[in-house]
Amino acid sequence: MVALVSALVLTGCASDAPQSALDPAGPFARTLHNLFIPVVWVATAVFILVQGVIVYAVIRWRRRADDDDEDLPAQMHGNTKLEIGWTILPALVLGLVAIFTIPVVFELNAKPADALQVSVTGAKYWWGYEYGTQPRFGITDPEGIVTANELHIPAGQTVQLRLVSDDVIHSFWAPRLNGKQDVVPGREHAWLLEADEPGVYSGQCAEYCGTSHANMRLKVVAHDQDGWADWVEQMQLDPLEPASGAAARGFQLFSQKGCAGCHQIDGSFEVVAPDSPAAPNLSHLFSRDCFAGCIYDLNDRNELEAWLRDPQRKAGSLMVVGALTEAEIDDLYAYLETLE
Ligand code: HEC
Ligand SMILES: [Cu+2]
């Protein structure tokens, strides 16, 4: 029994877990961590005290072999001093925790004016990101930058997210950069992120949102200065319409097979069909490493071809396409590959 319970509990532990709130990588996550650890110690002290008293009482006043069954212990009702004591003491403990918690609530809800602004949309089952024109961060295109699944940010810079959802409640969570932020349809939620160092920080949707909730992962890619400038430049290039060959056939198929009804590509497919579900913007698809909620590797051609063959391989996926021939899949792949 002990072995079974330990096995279950210990599976939650890993010293090198990539997505651990116990290993903060930025100021907001650190602030939360610095609050969490003392609160855990306070809770541990309370636990030991309460359980200690229970264990003591159980052993000290247990029924002994020579006890007379008829002999009930002295009956009593209430103890005013004790009751006042165990009302006031927890109130003091909670008051103490509140003193440390309140500044954190304010810190995490600040709206710094110099932050990079990113609008985030939670959708079934992926995250979309929109960066408005912000010359200070190199974003000069009047249409800004639109991407999905991977949130790119400059390291060492505060990022202000504005989160919305058009379908159900999702929750944005990149544990090493900040806590969870629920995204409720009809509301706009502000949330902050910052990474100290360049790197890739994984995260996921943390509010059950449907069949593929567990497949709604995300990545935050923090760049150094040059890396950020390169990314911003690449994202502002207009996609070229392929003139000939497989890519040109793929471009035709993209309209014929209805892909353009759901997916936007800058300049070519500005407006998608009115009743289509929200779908990731594909203008710079191949600037990313992962797709479909970051569960598949975009560098593996087989993964993307398998996706076009059957988008339902991701359970509950809202992408619906008719059957494509292998030749069509090859052409579509050739076209998608040009979207860098
Ligand atoms: C009915 C709307 C719809 C149509 C039509 C559609 N898609 Fe999609 N597509 C989606 C949705 C929704 C997703 C996101 C699915 C998810 O991650 O759960 C998606 C994801 C993708 C992705 C992964 C993008 C990323 O960054 O995650 C690619 C590539 C893609 N679709 C290509 C195509 C191609 C090519 C076609 C035409 C053969 C097509 N789609 C037709 C809705 C659609
Ligand atoms: Cu979700």
XYZ file of N, CA and C in Angstrom, residues 62-245:
552
model
N -6.289 6.244 24.534
C -6.881 5.083 23.869
C -7.538 4.169 24.903
N -8.404 3.288 24.430
C -9.048 2.352 25.346
C -8.030 1.280 25.732
N -7.905 1.043 27.041
C -6.939 0.052 27.499
C -7.660 -1.237 27.862
N -6.869 -2.351 27.985
C -7.443 -3.680 28.214
C -8.270 -3.722 29.503
N -7.819 -2.986 30.515
C -8.519 -3.086 31.800
C -9.645 -2.051 31.935
N -9.956 -1.312 30.840
C -11.055 -0.343 30.918
C -12.375 -1.069 31.125
N -13.203 -0.466 31.907
C -14.533 -1.021 32.136
C -15.463 -0.481 31.063
N -16.102 -1.367 30.313
C -16.966 -0.948 29.206
C -18.079 -0.018 29.648
N -18.559 -0.208 30.845
C -19.694 0.591 31.319
C -19.247 1.996 31.697
N -17.942 2.160 31.862
C -17.408 3.382 32.454
C -17.157 4.441 31.379
N -18.117 5.323 31.116
C -17.940 6.367 30.091
C -16.978 7.434 30.601
N -16.196 8.075 29.715
C -15.356 9.202 30.156
C -16.238 10.347 30.648
N -15.652 11.241 31.392
C -16.399 12.404 31.886
C -16.988 13.144 30.691
N -18.288 13.429 30.686
C -18.945 14.096 29.567
C -18.850 15.596 29.740
N -18.521 16.309 28.667
C -18.433 17.771 28.762
C -19.022 18.387 27.509
N -19.370 19.677 27.573
C -19.900 20.347 26.387
C -19.211 21.695 26.214
N -18.422 21.810 25.150
C -17.798 23.094 24.825
C -16.688 23.477 25.779
N -15.808 24.342 25.254
C -14.743 24.884 26.081
C -14.439 26.259 25.498
N -14.979 27.279 26.158
C -14.941 28.622 25.576
C -13.518 29.065 25.239
N -12.589 28.837 26.173
C -11.226 29.303 25.931
C -10.631 28.660 24.676
N -10.785 27.310 24.621
C -10.242 26.604 23.456
C -10.875 27.112 22.171
N -12.180 27.293 22.188
C -12.857 27.689 20.948
C -12.433 29.081 20.495
N -12.274 29.985 21.450
C -11.777 31.318 21.072
C -10.368 31.171 20.509
N -9.567 30.338 21.149
C -8.187 30.116 20.714
C -8.130 29.612 19.287
N -8.890 28.556 18.993
C -8.750 28.007 17.637
C -9.566 28.741 16.584
N -10.220 29.816 16.998
C -10.791 30.724 16.002
C -9.772 31.815 15.667
N -9.153 32.328 16.757
C -8.248 33.473 16.557
C -6.935 33.048 15.888
N -6.396 31.920 16.319
C -5.086 31.514 15.796
C -5.089 31.346 14.271
N -6.045 30.568 13.704
C -6.064 30.451 12.231
C -6.292 31.799 11.561
N -7.122 32.676 12.179
C -7.363 33.987 11.578
C -6.048 34.760 11.500
N -5.238 34.641 12.556
C -3.942 35.328 12.544
C -3.040 34.756 11.448
N -3.041 33.425 11.342
C -2.185 32.792 10.326
C -2.612 33.262 8.932
N -3.932 33.254 8.677
C -4.418 33.689 7.358
C -4.130 35.164 7.134
N -4.240 35.966 8.216
C -3.930 37.391 8.116
C -2.481 37.592 7.693
N -1.607 36.791 8.293
C -0.181 36.877 7.972
C 0.046 36.528 6.494
N -0.592 35.445 6.049
C -0.448 35.042 4.645
C -0.968 36.155 3.728
N -2.079 36.788 4.137
C -2.666 37.861 3.317
C -1.695 39.029 3.184
N -0.984 39.346 4.279
C -0.043 40.481 4.237
C 0.983 40.273 3.128
N 1.413 39.020 2.958
C 2.397 38.743 1.908
C 1.748 38.588 0.531
N 0.471 38.174 0.507
C -0.189 37.888 -0.775
C -0.622 39.165 -1.503
N -1.135 40.144 -0.739
C -1.749 41.319 -1.379
C -0.789 42.066 -2.311
N 0.458 42.350 -1.865
C 1.368 43.036 -2.812
C 1.604 42.230 -4.089
N 1.587 40.890 -3.967
C 1.807 40.049 -5.148
C 0.635 40.210 -6.127
N -0.575 40.262 -5.591
C -1.750 40.445 -6.450
C -1.603 41.746 -7.234
N -1.151 42.810 -6.544
C -0.995 44.089 -7.238
C 0.127 44.029 -8.262
N 1.236 43.404 -7.885
C 2.371 43.325 -8.807
C 1.968 42.605 -10.094
N 1.226 41.497 -9.940
C 0.875 40.701 -11.121
C -0.221 41.359 -11.953
N -0.899 42.358 -11.377
C -1.947 43.021 -12.148
C -1.529 44.400 -12.638
N -0.250 44.708 -12.519
C 0.249 45.994 -13.007
C 0.108 46.039 -14.531
N 0.036 47.263 -15.085
C -0.033 47.399 -16.545
C 1.091 48.330 -16.990
N 2.310 47.823 -17.042
C 3.447 48.680 -17.387
C 3.319 49.238 -18.806
N 3.551 50.558 -18.934
C 3.322 51.226 -20.218
C 4.360 50.812 -21.257
N 5.553 50.410 -20.799
C 6.626 50.130 -21.768
C 6.669 48.656 -22.178
N 5.621 47.899 -21.849
C 5.640 46.462 -22.161
C 5.302 46.205 -23.625
N 5.807 45.097 -24.149
C 5.384 44.625 -25.472
C 3.949 44.107 -25.319
N 3.056 44.566 -26.223
C 1.644 44.177 -26.108
C 1.335 43.034 -27.081
N 0.715 41.987 -26.565
C 0.320 40.881 -27.433
C -1.117 40.486 -27.099
N -1.973 40.404 -28.131
C -3.327 39.901 -27.923
C -3.303 38.396 -28.114
N -3.891 37.688 -27.179
C -3.868 36.224 -27.207
C -5.307 35.721 -27.308
N -5.537 34.780 -28.233
C -6.866 34.183 -28.334
C -6.778 32.695 -28.048
N -7.586 32.252 -27.110
C -7.681 30.820 -26.839
C -8.771 30.249 -27.727
N -8.485 29.175 -28.452
C -9.486 28.565 -29.321
C -9.353 27.054 -29.181
N -10.390 26.337 -29.602
C -10.305 24.880 -29.575
C -9.400 24.430 -30.696
N -8.242 23.875 -30.573
C -7.483 23.612 -29.375
C -6.095 24.139 -29.610
N -5.965 25.443 -29.686
C -4.679 26.082 -30.002
C -4.753 27.532 -29.541
N -3.591 28.195 -29.470
C -3.526 29.598 -29.055
C -3.077 30.461 -30.232
N -3.762 31.606 -30.436
C -3.378 32.550 -31.477
C -2.809 33.818 -30.852
N -1.838 34.449 -31.556
C -1.173 35.646 -31.022
C -1.167 36.753 -32.066
N -1.511 37.968 -31.635
C -1.472 39.123 -32.530
C -0.680 40.242 -31.892
N 0.291 40.752 -32.643
C 1.118 41.864 -32.182
C 0.759 43.066 -33.035
N 0.201 44.105 -32.413
C -0.081 45.327 -33.163
C 1.220 46.039 -33.503
N 1.114 47.038 -34.388
C 2.296 47.820 -34.756
C 2.931 48.441 -33.511
N 4.208 48.150 -33.282
C 4.922 48.706 -32.123
C 6.366 48.964 -32.530
N 6.610 50.159 -33.120
C 7.939 50.452 -33.672
C 9.059 50.241 -32.659
N 8.773 50.492 -31.385
C 9.813 50.341 -30.362
C 10.352 48.916 -30.321
N 9.525 47.959 -30.767
C 9.952 46.559 -30.779
C 10.208 46.074 -32.200
N 10.333 47.028 -33.136
C 10.657 46.664 -34.514
C 9.449 46.281 -35.346
N 8.249 46.344 -34.766
C 7.058 45.942 -35.522
C 6.469 47.195 -36.176
N 6.756 47.347 -37.477
C 6.350 48.568 -38.168
C 5.236 48.311 -39.176
N 5.042 47.044 -39.558
C 3.976 46.688 -40.494
C 2.633 47.159 -39.928
N 1.851 47.937 -40.728
C 0.559 48.415 -40.214
C -0.367 47.264 -39.819
N -0.161 46.088 -40.408
C -1.008 44.952 -40.035
C -0.454 44.179 -38.847
N 0.696 44.586 -38.365
C 1.288 43.884 -37.222
C 1.711 42.481 -37.590
N 1.757 41.617 -36.584
C 2.197 40.227 -36.782
C 1.111 39.313 -36.220
N 0.771 38.270 -36.977
C -0.201 37.291 -36.484
C 0.435 35.912 -36.540
N 0.365 35.167 -35.463
C 0.927 33.816 -35.474
C 0.137 32.927 -34.508
N 0.589 31.694 -34.336
C -0.160 30.753 -33.502
C 0.782 29.789 -32.797
N 0.287 29.193 -31.750
C 0.965 28.127 -30.987
C 2.245 28.547 -30.267
N 3.142 29.225 -30.993
C 4.394 29.663 -30.384
C 4.334 31.165 -30.154
N 4.465 31.550 -28.898
C 4.499 32.971 -28.561
C 5.963 33.412 -28.502
N 6.352 34.305 -29.414
C 7.742 34.778 -29.417
C 7.840 36.096 -28.652
N 8.837 36.200 -27.789
C 9.019 37.415 -26.987
C 10.515 37.733 -26.897
N 10.851 39.004 -26.625
C 12.257 39.316 -26.345
C 12.558 38.988 -24.877
N 13.701 38.340 -24.598
C 14.063 38.018 -23.210
C 14.347 39.306 -22.444
N 14.101 39.283 -21.141
C 14.405 40.426 -20.291
C 13.474 41.601 -20.499
N 12.338 41.360 -21.124
C 11.397 42.442 -21.439
C 10.007 42.031 -20.935
N 9.332 42.968 -20.261
C 7.989 42.664 -19.793
C 7.021 42.600 -20.974
N 6.187 41.581 -20.988
C 5.207 41.406 -22.061
C 3.823 41.459 -21.435
N 2.978 42.305 -22.023
C 1.608 42.443 -21.518
C 0.674 41.671 -22.441
N 0.068 40.629 -21.922
C -0.880 39.869 -22.733
C -2.292 40.380 -22.491
N -3.108 40.353 -23.566
C -4.557 40.627 -23.434
C -5.234 39.373 -23.942
N -5.873 38.650 -23.070
C -6.381 37.336 -23.459
C -7.888 37.340 -23.667
N -8.316 36.750 -24.775
C -9.745 36.594 -25.044
C -10.011 35.172 -25.554
N -11.283 34.795 -25.504
C -11.700 33.506 -26.072
C -13.046 33.705 -26.737
N -13.229 33.061 -27.900
C -14.525 33.166 -28.574
C -15.374 31.922 -28.362
N -14.799 30.873 -27.750
C -15.630 29.676 -27.586
C -15.902 29.346 -26.115
N -14.982 28.677 -25.449
C -15.219 28.276 -24.063
C -14.104 28.847 -23.184
N -14.139 28.532 -21.901
C -13.092 29.034 -21.003
C -11.810 28.229 -21.208
N -10.729 28.912 -21.512
C -9.408 28.292 -21.552
C -8.585 28.934 -20.439
N -7.385 28.444 -20.229
C -6.512 29.069 -19.243
C -5.080 29.027 -19.750
N -4.477 30.205 -19.829
C -3.111 30.313 -20.379
C -2.112 30.063 -19.256
N -1.228 29.107 -19.474
C -0.299 28.756 -18.400
C 1.066 28.377 -18.939
N 2.057 29.236 -18.685
C 3.459 28.922 -18.979
C 4.155 28.952 -17.616
N 4.176 27.799 -16.921
C 4.509 27.759 -15.490
C 5.840 28.406 -15.106
N 6.838 28.388 -15.981
C 8.127 28.948 -15.578
C 8.152 30.468 -15.739
N 7.079 31.039 -16.339
C 7.064 32.490 -16.580
C 5.993 33.235 -15.787
N 4.928 32.553 -15.422
C 3.893 33.161 -14.565
C 2.864 32.086 -14.236
N 1.897 32.448 -13.390
C 0.850 31.495 -13.018
C -0.190 31.364 -14.118
N -1.326 30.753 -13.759
C -2.395 30.529 -14.736
C -3.272 31.761 -14.861
N -3.765 32.017 -16.068
C -4.771 33.061 -16.239
C -5.944 32.494 -17.025
N -7.087 32.400 -16.363
C -8.292 31.930 -17.053
C -8.700 32.920 -18.131
N -9.252 32.402 -19.223
C -9.701 33.242 -20.328
C -11.186 32.967 -20.545
N -12.014 33.889 -20.092
C -13.463 33.692 -20.112
C -14.057 34.407 -21.326
N -14.883 33.723 -22.132
C -15.478 34.381 -23.304
C -16.225 35.648 -22.887
N -16.103 36.696 -23.701
C -16.811 37.947 -23.413
C -16.027 38.870 -22.502
N -14.887 38.431 -22.012
C -14.074 39.308 -21.172
C -12.678 39.408 -21.751
N -11.965 40.476 -21.348
C -10.565 40.579 -21.744
C -9.726 40.541 -20.473
N -8.775 39.630 -20.438
C -7.952 39.471 -19.242
C -6.532 39.947 -19.514
N -6.006 40.746 -18.598
C -4.620 41.190 -18.741
C -3.727 40.235 -17.960
N -2.542 39.954 -18.497
C -1.615 39.042 -17.811
C -0.198 39.379 -18.237
N 0.753 39.195 -17.347
C 2.131 39.576 -17.654
C 3.025 38.346 -17.818
N 4.030 38.494 -18.650
C 5.034 37.443 -18.818
C 6.390 38.106 -18.919
N 7.394 37.427 -18.435
C 8.759 37.865 -18.714
C 9.711 36.706 -18.481
N 10.670 36.542 -19.410
C 11.701 35.513 -19.253
C 13.028 36.216 -19.050
N 13.815 35.786 -18.071
C 15.129 36.385 -17.825
C 16.073 36.129 -18.994
N 16.057 34.870 -19.462
C 17.050 34.425 -20.444
C 16.361 33.935 -21.713
N 17.065 34.019 -22.859
C 16.520 33.403 -24.064
C 16.316 31.905 -23.819
N 15.306 31.344 -24.449
C 15.052 29.916 -24.263
C 13.640 29.581 -24.692
N 13.300 28.305 -24.606
C 11.960 27.858 -24.972
C 11.275 27.370 -23.703
N 10.108 27.931 -23.418
C 9.390 27.606 -22.192
C 8.046 26.995 -22.572
N 7.800 25.791 -22.136
C 6.557 25.158 -22.569
C 5.430 25.465 -21.591
N 4.211 25.300 -22.104
C 3.038 25.570 -21.302
C 1.853 24.836 -21.886
N 0.681 25.086 -21.342
C -0.505 24.383 -21.841
C -1.758 25.072 -21.352
N -2.876 24.716 -21.968
C -4.170 25.195 -21.490
C -4.455 24.493 -20.176
N -4.892 25.272 -19.163
C -5.061 24.690 -17.833
C -6.516 24.710 -17.376
N -7.440 24.824 -18.339
C -8.860 24.784 -17.965
C -9.530 23.847 -18.947
N -10.167 22.803 -18.432
C -10.748 21.792 -19.319
C -11.666 22.455 -20.345
N -11.360 22.264 -21.645
C -12.095 23.009 -22.663
C -12.666 22.091 -23.739
N -12.575 20.781 -23.580
C -13.151 19.876 -24.559
C -12.239 18.690 -24.818
N -12.622 17.916 -25.843
C -11.965 16.627 -26.117
C -10.442 16.729 -26.163
N -9.924 17.752 -26.845
C -8.475 17.825 -27.015
C -7.828 18.844 -26.074
N -8.460 19.056 -24.930
C -7.883 19.984 -23.947
C -6.422 19.642 -23.640
N -6.161 18.339 -23.477
C -4.790 17.924 -23.134
C -3.824 18.152 -24.291
N -4.380 18.374 -25.505
C -3.531 18.606 -26.680
C -3.422 20.089 -27.003
N -3.784 20.930 -26.057
C -3.737 22.374 -26.295
C -2.506 22.927 -25.583
N -1.375 22.580 -26.147
C -0.130 23.028 -25.528
C 0.342 24.328 -26.172
N 1.407 24.882 -25.646
C 1.962 26.111 -26.223
C 3.442 26.169 -25.906
N 4.124 27.053 -26.647
C 5.537 27.305 -26.366
C 5.731 28.798 -26.283
N 6.539 29.242 -25.347
C 6.980 30.635 -25.356
C 8.456 30.618 -25.743
N 8.778 31.300 -26.839
C 10.169 31.336 -27.307
C 10.722 32.720 -26.981
N 11.681 32.782 -26.058
C 12.291 34.065 -25.689
C 13.602 34.219 -26.452
N 13.739 35.350 -27.155
C 14.911 35.587 -27.999
C 15.872 36.574 -27.351
N 17.139 36.484 -27.723
C 18.052 37.575 -27.404
C 17.782 38.698 -28.416
N 18.490 39.819 -28.276
C 18.174 41.004 -29.090
C 18.210 40.716 -30.600
N 19.288 40.053 -31.049
C 19.416 39.781 -32.482
C 18.352 38.807 -32.950
N 18.121 37.781 -32.143
C 17.123 36.769 -32.483
C 15.747 37.389 -32.622
N 15.434 38.328 -31.726
C 14.137 39.000 -31.790
C 14.029 39.830 -33.074
N 15.093 40.589 -33.378
C 15.077 41.430 -34.588
C 14.877 40.559 -35.830
N 15.567 39.396 -35.871
C 15.425 38.493 -37.021
C 14.001 37.974 -37.137
N 13.451 37.566 -36.008
C 12.098 36.994 -36.034
C 11.093 38.039 -36.521
N 11.197 39.248 -35.937
C 10.261 40.311 -36.300
C 10.368 40.633 -37.791
N 11.597 40.641 -38.298
C 11.788 40.946 -39.714
C 11.151 39.864 -40.584
N 11.434 38.616 -40.226
C 10.899 37.492 -41.002
C 9.360 37.517 -40.998
N 8.775 37.805 -39.847
C 7.317 37.756 -39.731
C 6.633 38.875 -40.516
N 7.412 39.924 -40.855
C 6.793 41.036 -41.581
C 6.986 40.944 -43.087
N 7.681 39.901 -43.547
C 7.826 39.708 -44.993
C 6.496 39.220 -45.562
N 6.164 39.704 -46.751
C 4.932 39.227 -47.374
C 5.174 37.868 -48.013
N 4.236 36.953 -47.847
C 4.426 35.650 -48.494
C 4.361 35.803 -50.011
N 5.190 35.033 -50.709
C 5.206 35.110 -52.174
C 4.235 34.088 -52.733
N 3.532 34.481 -53.784
C 2.677 33.503 -54.438
C 3.529 32.673 -55.384
N 3.581 31.361 -55.189
C 4.450 30.543 -56.040
C 3.966 30.552 -57.482
N 4.902 30.683 -58.437
C 4.520 30.869 -59.839
C 4.372 29.550 -60.588
N 5.156 28.541 -60.195
C 5.104 27.312 -60.992
C 5.406 26.102 -60.117
N 5.207 24.905 -60.709
C 5.587 23.673 -60.035
C 4.579 23.240 -58.984
